[in-house]
Short mmCIF file of C-alpha atoms in Angstrom, two decimals:
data_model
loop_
_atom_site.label_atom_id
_atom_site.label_comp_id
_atom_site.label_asym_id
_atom_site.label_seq_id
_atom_site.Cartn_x
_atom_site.Cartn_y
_atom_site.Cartn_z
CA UNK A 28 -141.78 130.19 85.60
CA UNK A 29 -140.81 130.32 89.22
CA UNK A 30 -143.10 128.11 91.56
CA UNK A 31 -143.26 128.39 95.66
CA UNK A 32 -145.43 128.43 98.24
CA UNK A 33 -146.60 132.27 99.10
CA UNK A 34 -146.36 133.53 102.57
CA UNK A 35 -149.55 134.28 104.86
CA UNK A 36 -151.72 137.76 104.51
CA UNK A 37 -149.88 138.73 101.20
CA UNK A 38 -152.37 140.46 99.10
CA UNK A 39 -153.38 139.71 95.42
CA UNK A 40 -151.91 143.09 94.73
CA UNK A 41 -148.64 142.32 96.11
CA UNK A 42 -148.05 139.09 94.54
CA UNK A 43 -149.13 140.68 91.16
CA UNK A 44 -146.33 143.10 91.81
CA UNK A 45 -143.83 140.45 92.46
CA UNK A 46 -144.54 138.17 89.94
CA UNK A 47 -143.90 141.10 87.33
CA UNK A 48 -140.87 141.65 89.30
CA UNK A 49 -139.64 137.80 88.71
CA UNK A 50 -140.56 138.16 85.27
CA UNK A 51 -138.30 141.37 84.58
CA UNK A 52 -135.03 139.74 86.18
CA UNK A 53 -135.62 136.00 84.55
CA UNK A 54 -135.79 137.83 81.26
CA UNK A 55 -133.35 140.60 81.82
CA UNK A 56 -130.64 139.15 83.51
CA UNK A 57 -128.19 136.41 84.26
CA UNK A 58 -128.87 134.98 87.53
CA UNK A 59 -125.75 132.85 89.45
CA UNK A 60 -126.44 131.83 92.78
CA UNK A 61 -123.83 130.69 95.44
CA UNK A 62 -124.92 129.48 98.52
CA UNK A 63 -121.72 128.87 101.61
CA UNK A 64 -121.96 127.16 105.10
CA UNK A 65 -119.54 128.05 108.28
CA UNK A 66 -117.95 124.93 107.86
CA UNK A 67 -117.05 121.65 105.73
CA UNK A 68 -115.13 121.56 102.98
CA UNK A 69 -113.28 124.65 101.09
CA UNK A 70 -114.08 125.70 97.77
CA UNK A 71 -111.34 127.22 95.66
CA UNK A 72 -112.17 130.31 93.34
CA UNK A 73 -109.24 131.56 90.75
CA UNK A 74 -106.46 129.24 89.18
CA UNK A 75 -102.67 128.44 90.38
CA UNK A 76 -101.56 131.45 88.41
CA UNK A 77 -101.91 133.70 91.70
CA UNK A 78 -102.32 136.76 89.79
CA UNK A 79 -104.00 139.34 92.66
CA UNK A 80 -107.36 140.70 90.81
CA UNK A 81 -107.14 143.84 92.71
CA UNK A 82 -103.83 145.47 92.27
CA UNK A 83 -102.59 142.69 89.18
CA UNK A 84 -99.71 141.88 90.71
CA UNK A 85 -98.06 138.27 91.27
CA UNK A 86 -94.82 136.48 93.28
CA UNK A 87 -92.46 137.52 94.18
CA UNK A 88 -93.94 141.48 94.54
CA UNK A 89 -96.68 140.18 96.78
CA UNK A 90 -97.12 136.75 98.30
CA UNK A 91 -100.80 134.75 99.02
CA UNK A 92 -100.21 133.06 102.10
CA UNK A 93 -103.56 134.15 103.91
CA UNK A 94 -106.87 132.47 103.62
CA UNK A 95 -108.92 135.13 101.66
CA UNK A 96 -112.33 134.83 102.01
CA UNK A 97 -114.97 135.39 98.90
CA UNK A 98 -117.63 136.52 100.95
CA UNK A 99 -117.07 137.71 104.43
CA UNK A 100 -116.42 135.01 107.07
CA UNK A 101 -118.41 137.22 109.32
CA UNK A 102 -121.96 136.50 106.97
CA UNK A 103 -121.73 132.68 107.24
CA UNK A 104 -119.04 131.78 104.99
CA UNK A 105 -115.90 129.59 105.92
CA UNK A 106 -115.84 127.74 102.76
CA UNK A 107 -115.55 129.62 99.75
CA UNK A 108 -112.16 131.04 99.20
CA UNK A 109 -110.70 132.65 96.68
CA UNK A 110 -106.94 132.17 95.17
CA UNK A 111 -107.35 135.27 92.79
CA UNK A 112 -106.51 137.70 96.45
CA UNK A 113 -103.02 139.15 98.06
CA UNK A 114 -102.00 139.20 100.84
CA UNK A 115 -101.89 143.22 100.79
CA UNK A 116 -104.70 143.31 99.51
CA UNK A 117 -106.42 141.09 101.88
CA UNK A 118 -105.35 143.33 104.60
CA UNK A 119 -106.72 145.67 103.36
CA UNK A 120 -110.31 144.97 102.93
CA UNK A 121 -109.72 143.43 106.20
CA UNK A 122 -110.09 147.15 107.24
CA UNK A 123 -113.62 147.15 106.55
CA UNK A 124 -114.58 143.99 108.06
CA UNK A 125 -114.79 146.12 111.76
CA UNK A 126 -117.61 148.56 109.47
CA UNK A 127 -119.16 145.27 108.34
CA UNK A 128 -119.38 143.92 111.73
CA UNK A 129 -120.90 146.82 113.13
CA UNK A 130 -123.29 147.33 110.60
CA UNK A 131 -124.66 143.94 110.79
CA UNK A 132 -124.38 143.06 114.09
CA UNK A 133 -128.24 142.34 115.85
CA UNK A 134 -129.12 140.91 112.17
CA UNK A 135 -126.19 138.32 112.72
CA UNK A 136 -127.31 137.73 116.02
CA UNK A 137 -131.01 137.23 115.59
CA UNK A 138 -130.60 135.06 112.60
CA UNK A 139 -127.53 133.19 114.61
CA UNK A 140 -125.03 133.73 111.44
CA UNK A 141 -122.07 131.20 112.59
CA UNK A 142 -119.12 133.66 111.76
CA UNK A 143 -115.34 133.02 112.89
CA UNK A 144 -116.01 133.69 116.40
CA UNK A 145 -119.32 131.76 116.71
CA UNK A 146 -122.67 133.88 116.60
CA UNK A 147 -122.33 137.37 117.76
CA UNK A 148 -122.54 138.79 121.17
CA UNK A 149 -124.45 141.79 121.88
CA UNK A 150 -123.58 144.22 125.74
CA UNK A 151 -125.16 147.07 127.30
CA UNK A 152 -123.16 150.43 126.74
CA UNK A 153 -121.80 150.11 130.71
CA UNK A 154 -121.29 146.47 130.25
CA UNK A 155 -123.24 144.53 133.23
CA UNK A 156 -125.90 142.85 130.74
CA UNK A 157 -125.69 140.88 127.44
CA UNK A 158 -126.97 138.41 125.42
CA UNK A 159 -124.94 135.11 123.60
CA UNK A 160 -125.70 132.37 121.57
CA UNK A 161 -124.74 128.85 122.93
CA UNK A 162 -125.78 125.94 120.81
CA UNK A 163 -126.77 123.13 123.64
CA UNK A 164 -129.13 126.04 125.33
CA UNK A 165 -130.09 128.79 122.50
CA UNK A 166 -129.88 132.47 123.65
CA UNK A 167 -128.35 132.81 127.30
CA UNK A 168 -129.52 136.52 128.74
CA UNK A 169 -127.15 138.43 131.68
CA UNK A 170 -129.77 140.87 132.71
CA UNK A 171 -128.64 143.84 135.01
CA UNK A 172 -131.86 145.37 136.63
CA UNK A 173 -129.60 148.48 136.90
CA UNK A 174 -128.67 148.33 133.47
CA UNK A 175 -130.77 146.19 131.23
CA UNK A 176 -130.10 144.52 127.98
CA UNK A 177 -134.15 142.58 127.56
CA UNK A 178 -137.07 143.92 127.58
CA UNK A 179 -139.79 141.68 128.48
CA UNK A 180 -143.23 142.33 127.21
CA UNK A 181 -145.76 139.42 127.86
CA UNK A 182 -148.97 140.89 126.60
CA UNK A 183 -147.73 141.49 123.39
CA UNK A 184 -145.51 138.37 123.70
CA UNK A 185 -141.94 140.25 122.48
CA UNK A 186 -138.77 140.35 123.44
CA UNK A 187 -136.72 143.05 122.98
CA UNK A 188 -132.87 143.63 122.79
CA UNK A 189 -131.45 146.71 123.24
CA UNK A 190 -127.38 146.49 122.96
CA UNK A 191 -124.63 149.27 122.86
CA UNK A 192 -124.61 151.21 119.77
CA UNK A 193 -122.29 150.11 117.28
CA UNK A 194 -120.06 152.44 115.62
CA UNK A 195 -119.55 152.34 111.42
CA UNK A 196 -118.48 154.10 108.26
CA UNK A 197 -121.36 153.70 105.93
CA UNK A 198 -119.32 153.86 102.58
CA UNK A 199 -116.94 151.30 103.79
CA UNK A 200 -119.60 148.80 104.12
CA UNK A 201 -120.45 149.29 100.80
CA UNK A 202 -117.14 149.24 99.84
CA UNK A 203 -117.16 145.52 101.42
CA UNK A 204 -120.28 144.65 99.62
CA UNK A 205 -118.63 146.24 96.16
CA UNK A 206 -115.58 143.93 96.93
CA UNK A 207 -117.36 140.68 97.73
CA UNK A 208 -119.76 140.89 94.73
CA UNK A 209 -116.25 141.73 92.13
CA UNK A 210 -114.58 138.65 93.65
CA UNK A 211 -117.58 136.66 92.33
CA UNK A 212 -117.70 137.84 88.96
CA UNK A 213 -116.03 135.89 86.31
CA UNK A 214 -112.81 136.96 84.59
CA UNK A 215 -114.40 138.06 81.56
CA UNK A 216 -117.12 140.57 83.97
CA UNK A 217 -113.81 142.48 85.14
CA UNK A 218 -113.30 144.72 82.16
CA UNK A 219 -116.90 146.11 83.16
CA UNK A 220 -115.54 146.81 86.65
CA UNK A 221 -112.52 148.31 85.94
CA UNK A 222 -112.98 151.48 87.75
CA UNK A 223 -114.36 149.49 90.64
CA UNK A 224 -111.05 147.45 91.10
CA UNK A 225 -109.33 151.11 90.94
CA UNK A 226 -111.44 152.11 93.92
CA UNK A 227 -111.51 148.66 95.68
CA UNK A 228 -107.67 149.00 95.76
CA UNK A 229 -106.99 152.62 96.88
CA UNK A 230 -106.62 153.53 100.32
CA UNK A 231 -108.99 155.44 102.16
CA UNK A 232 -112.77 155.36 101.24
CA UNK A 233 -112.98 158.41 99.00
CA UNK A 234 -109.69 158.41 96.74
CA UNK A 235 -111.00 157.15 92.79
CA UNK A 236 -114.35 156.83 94.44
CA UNK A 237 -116.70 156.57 91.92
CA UNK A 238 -121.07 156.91 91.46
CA UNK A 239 -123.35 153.68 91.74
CA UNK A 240 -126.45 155.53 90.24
CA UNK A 241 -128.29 155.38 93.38
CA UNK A 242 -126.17 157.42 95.63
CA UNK A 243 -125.01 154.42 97.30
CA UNK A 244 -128.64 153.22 98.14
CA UNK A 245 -128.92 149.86 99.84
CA UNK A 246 -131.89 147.95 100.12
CA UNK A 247 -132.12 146.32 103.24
CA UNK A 248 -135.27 143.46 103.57
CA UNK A 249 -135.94 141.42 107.03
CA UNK A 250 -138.20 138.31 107.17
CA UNK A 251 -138.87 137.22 110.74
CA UNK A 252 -138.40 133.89 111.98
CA UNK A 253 -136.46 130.77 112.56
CA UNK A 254 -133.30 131.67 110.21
CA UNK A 255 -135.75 131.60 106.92
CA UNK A 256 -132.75 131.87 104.97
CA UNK A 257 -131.36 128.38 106.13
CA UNK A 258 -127.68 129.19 104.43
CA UNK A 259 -126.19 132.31 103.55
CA UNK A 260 -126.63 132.83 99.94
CA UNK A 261 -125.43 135.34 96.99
CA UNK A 262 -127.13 136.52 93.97
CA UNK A 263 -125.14 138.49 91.03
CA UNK A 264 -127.35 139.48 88.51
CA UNK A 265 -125.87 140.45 85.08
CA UNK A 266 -127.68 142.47 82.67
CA UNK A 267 -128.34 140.40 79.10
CA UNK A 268 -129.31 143.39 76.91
CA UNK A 269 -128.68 147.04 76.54
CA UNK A 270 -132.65 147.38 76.27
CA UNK A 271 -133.14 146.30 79.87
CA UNK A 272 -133.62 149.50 82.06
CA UNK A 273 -132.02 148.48 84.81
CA UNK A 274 -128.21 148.47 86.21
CA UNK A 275 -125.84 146.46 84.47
CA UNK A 276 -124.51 144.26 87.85
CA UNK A 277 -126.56 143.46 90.88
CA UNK A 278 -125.14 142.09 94.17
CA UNK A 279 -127.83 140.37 96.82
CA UNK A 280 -126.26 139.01 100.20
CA UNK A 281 -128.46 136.68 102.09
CA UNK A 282 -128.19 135.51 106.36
CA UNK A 283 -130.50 134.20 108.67
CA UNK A 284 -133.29 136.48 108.41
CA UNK A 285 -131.96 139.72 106.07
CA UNK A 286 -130.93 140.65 102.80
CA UNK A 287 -128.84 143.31 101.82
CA UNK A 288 -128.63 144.72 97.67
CA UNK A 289 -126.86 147.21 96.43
CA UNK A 290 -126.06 148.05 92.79
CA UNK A 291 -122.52 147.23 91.77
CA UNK A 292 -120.76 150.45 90.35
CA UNK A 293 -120.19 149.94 86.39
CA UNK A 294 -120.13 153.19 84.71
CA UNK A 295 -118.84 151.30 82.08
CA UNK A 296 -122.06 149.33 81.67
CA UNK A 297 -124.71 151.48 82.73
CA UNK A 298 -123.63 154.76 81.45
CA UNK A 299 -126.17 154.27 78.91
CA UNK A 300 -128.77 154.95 81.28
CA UNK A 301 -127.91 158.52 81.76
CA UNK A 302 -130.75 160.80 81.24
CA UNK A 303 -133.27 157.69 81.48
CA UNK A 304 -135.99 157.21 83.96
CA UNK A 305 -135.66 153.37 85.30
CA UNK A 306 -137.64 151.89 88.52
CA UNK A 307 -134.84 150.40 90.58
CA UNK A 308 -136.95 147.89 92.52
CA UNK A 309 -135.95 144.98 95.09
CA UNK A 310 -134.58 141.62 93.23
CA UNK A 311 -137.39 138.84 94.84
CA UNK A 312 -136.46 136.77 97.18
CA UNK A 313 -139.32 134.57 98.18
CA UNK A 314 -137.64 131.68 96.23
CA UNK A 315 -134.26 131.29 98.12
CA UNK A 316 -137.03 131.74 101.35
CA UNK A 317 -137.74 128.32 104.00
CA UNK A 318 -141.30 129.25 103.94
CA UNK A 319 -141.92 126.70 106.86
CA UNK A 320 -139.47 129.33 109.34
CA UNK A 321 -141.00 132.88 108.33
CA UNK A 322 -143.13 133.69 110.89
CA UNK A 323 -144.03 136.92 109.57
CA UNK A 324 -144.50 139.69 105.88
CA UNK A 325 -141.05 140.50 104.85
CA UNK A 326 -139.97 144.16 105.58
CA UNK A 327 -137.63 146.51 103.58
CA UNK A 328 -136.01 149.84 103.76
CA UNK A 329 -133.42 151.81 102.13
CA UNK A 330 -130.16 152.39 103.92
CA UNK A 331 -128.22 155.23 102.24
CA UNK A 332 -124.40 154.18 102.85
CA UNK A 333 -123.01 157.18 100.81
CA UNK A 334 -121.17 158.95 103.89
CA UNK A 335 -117.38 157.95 104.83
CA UNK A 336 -117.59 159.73 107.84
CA UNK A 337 -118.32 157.44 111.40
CA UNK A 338 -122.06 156.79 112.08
CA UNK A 339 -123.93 154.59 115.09
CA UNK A 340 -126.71 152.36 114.76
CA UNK A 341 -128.32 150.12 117.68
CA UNK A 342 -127.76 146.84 118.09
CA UNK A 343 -131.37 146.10 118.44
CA UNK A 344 -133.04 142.48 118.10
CA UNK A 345 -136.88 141.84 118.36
CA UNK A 346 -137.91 137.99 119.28
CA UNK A 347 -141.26 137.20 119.18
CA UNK A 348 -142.58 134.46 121.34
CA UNK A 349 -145.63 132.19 121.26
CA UNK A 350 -145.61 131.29 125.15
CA UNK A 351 -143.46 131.34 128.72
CA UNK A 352 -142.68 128.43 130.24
CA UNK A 353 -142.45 128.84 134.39
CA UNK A 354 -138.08 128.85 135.12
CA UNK A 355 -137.20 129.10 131.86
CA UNK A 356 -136.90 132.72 132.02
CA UNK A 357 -134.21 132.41 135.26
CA UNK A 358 -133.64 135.27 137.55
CA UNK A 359 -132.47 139.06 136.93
CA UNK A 360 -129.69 140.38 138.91
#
């Protein structure tokens, strides 16, 4: 049985709920968990054989000369590479990294995700405000009174940051996820994928595109605080039995404050469930949680990321504060 230390103000009914939750994945499914830092020493996945798992090819028809990440440098990870990618096929997923960016832009920046650039950087449309992340003095704030980036709000003791909208193709960030989560799975998972690695290697977003069940449904969960995920962290979750009504491969992505899960499509696993009713509910994440940062009830949506077509979203980050100190604010210009 899992053991940790609840959160305030969660009800008796909720924790019921979650602990049948727990129960339902430890029974049903294979759990691996990999957990990266920004920095320190690399960690190798695949062999020397080079063999690219995305279009099978090998030298001398492609070469793998570029660092290929396992999970996106841009969520926290600069050590865990993988051997088992091409170079042409590393350039292309590097296509979607702009989608990925974009996408998860004020989460990376509230939960200060160390990425290959540093933390994120968030502007005003017109450019005279914005807000960085410097390590010897926390959040620095350029605030234009003509065109303002903070919002100020003492009463209520929030902070609010409003940025330029960011610009995205929802499929194509779940075409990242999809990627990351089939670079994880072990050689023997990729005959369950096959159809995946078709899509994952085709140009374009919709060519051999192919159904997750869910109509590419992401659930998105944020816990506010002080980074309560301390690391970013990965869950697969692979189904044990063909009497488990659920999907056959979940992928759960982990950073500073948010969670992201999406199912991983497998029609050859989970065609079985055709013409079943199923709950798809949230995988529990209280456990991989710093209880000692949340500073608030965990919140979750779902995020439909079914359309290729170009969407916005605003880059908006919400800092709660328990006091002002006098100067520490500085001065607007």
């Amino acid at each position: 049985m899992t053991v940790f230390n609840w959160p305030k103000n969660v009800s008796e009914q909720d924790r019921a709920a979650v602990a049948r939750a727990i129960a339902f994945f430890q029974d049903g499914y294979e759990i691996h968990v990999t957990r990266v830092e920004a920095g320190g020493y690399k960690r190798y996945l695949g062999d020397e054989s080079q063999i690219c798992r995305f279009c099978q090819r090998t030298k001398p028809a492609v070469t793998f000369k570029k660092n290929a990440h396992a999970i996106s440098e841009l969520l926290g990870n600069g050590v865990l590479l993988t051997k088992s990618e091409c170079d042409e096929c590393n350039a292309r997923f590097g296509l979607l990294e702009a989608d990925l960016g974009a996408f998860t832009l004020a989460e990376r920046l509230a939960g200060q995700v160390l990425g290959k650039k540093g933390v994120p950087s968030a502007k005003t449309t017109a450019g005279f405000s914005r807000i960085d992340f410097k390590h010897d003095q926390g959040y620095v704030i350029e605030n234009n009174i003509g065109d303002p980036i903070a919002e100020l709000d003492a009463k209520a003791k929030t902070l609010k940051i409003k940025g330029r909208p960011q610009g995205y193709r929802p499929l194509a960030v779940f075409k990242a996820f999809t990627k990351m989560a089939v670079t994880l799975l072990a050689d023997e998972d990729l005959p369950n994928v096959s159809r995946a690695l078709r899509w994952l290697r085709a140009d374009g977003l919709t060519i051999d595109q192919i159904d997750d069940g869910t109509r590419y449904t992401c659930i998105k969960g944020y816990t506010p605080g002080l980074s309560p995920f301390r690391q970013t962290q990965v869950l697969i979750l692979k189904r044990k039995r063909a009497d488990v009504l659920g999907p056959g491969i979940i992928f759960v992505v982990m950073f500073g404050g948010t969670s992201y899960q999406i199912i991983v499509p497998s029609p050859e696993l989970d065609a079985r469930l055709i013409g079943k009713t199923i709950t798809y509910s949230s995988v529990p994440l209280y456990p991989f949680i710093d209880q000692d940062a949340v500073m608030g009830l965990t919140r979750q949506s779902r995020v439909s990321l079914a359309s290729p077509d170009l969407a916005r979203t605003a880059a908006e980050v919400l800092f709660n504060f328990g006091s002002i100190e006098p100067g520490d604010a500085g001065a607007e210009s």
